[in-house]
Tab-separated table of C-alpha atoms in Angstrom:
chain	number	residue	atom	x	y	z
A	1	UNK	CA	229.187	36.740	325.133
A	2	UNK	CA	232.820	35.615	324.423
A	3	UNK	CA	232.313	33.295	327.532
A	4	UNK	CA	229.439	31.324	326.570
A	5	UNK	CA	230.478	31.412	322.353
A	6	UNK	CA	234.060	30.082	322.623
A	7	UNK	CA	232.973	26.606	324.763
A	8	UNK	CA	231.276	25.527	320.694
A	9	UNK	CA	233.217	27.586	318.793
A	10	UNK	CA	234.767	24.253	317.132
A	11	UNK	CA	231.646	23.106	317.213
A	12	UNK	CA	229.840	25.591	315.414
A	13	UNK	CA	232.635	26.206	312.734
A	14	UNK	CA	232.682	22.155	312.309
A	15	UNK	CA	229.038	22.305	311.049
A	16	UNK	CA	229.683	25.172	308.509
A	17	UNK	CA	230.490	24.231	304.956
A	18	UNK	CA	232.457	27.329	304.451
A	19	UNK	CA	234.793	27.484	307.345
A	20	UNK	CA	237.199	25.110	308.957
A	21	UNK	CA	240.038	25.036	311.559
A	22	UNK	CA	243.109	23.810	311.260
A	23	UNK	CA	243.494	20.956	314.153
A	24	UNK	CA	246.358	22.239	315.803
A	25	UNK	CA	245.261	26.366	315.769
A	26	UNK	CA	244.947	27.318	319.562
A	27	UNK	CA	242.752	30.235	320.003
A	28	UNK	CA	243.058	32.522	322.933
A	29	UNK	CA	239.970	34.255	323.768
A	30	UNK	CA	239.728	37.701	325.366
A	31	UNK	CA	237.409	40.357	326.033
A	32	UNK	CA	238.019	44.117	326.029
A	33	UNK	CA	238.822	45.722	329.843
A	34	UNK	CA	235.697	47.892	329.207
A	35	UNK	CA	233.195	45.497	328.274
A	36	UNK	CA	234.925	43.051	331.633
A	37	UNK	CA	233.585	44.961	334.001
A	38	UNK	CA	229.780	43.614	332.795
A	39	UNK	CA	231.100	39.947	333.483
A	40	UNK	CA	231.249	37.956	336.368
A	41	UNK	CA	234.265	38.456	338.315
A	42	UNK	CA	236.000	34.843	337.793
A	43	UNK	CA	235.939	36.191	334.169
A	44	UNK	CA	238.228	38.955	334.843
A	45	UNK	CA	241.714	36.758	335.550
A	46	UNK	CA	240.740	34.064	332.518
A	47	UNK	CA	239.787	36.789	330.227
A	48	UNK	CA	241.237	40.177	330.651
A	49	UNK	CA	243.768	41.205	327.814
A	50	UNK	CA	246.036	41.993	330.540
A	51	UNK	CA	246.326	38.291	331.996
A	52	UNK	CA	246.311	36.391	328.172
A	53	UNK	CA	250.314	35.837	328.082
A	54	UNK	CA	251.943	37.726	324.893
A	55	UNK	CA	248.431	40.110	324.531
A	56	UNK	CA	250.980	42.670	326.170
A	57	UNK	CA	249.158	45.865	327.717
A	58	UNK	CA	246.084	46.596	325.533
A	59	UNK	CA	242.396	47.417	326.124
A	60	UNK	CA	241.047	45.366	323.708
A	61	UNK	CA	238.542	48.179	322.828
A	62	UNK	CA	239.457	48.413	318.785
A	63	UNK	CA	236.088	49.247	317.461
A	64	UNK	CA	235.628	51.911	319.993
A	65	UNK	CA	238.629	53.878	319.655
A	66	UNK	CA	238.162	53.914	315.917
A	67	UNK	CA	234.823	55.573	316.615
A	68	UNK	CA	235.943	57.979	318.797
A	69	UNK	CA	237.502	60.205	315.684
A	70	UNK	CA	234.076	60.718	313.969
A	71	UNK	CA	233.110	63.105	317.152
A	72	UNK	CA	235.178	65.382	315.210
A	73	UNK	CA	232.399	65.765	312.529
A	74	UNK	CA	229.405	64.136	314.057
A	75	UNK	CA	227.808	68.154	314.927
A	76	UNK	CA	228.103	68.554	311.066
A	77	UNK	CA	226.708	65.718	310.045
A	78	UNK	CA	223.421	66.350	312.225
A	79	UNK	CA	221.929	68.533	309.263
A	80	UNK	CA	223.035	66.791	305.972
A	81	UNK	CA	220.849	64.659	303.967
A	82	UNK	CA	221.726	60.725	304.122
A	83	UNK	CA	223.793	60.687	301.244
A	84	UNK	CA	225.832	63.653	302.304
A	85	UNK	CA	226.249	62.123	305.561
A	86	UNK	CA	227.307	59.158	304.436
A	87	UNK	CA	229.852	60.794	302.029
A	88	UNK	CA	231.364	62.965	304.849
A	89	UNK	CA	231.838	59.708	307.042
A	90	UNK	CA	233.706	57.667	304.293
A	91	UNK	CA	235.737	60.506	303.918
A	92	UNK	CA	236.568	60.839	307.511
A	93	UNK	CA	237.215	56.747	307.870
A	94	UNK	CA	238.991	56.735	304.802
A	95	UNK	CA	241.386	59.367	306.091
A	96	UNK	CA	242.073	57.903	309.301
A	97	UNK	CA	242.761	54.816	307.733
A	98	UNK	CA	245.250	56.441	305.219
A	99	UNK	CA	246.923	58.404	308.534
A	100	UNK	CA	247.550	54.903	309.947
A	101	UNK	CA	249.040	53.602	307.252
A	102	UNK	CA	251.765	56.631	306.328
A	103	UNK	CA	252.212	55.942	309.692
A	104	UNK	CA	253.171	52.506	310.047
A	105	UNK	CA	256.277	52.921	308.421
């Protein structure tokens, strides 16, 4: 996806009335190491967080290591009517998010 969307990325964002570029940015696209293994292998080298010089050794895989701490209540949440559900997952995000920020400093 990332390899087919960046080649009119400027393109696309040039024909939107409520988003510009600056001239002179210089984006650097990437893709996660576990969604690279779907691509075709002359993606790995051009794309790979690994290879993009000052990405530094990361996965790339944001979204799906935030997800990974609602297995802690996901059981619970099995019998609970949509609202409760939806109550006990806010809480649970909201949480981590507070835990990474106390953290940060």
């Amino acid at each position: 996806m990332n390899c087919s969307h960046m080649r009119k990325l400027r393109q696309r964002v040039g024909n939107n009335d409520f988003l510009n570029f600056p001239k002179d940015l210089e984006i650097v696209p990437g893709i996660g190491i576990w969604h690279m293994h779907v691509h075709q292998p002359q993606c790995f080298f051009r794309y790979a967080p690994l290879y993009i010089e000052g990405a530094g050794w990361i996965d790339g895989e944001v979204i799906e290591t935030l997800w990974s701490i609602l297995n802690i209540v996901s059981e619970f949440t099995r019998r609970m009517s949509s609202p409760h559900r939806q109550e006990l997952l806010d809480f649970q995000m909201n949480d981590s998010n507070f835990m990474k920020m106390i953290c940060m400093g």
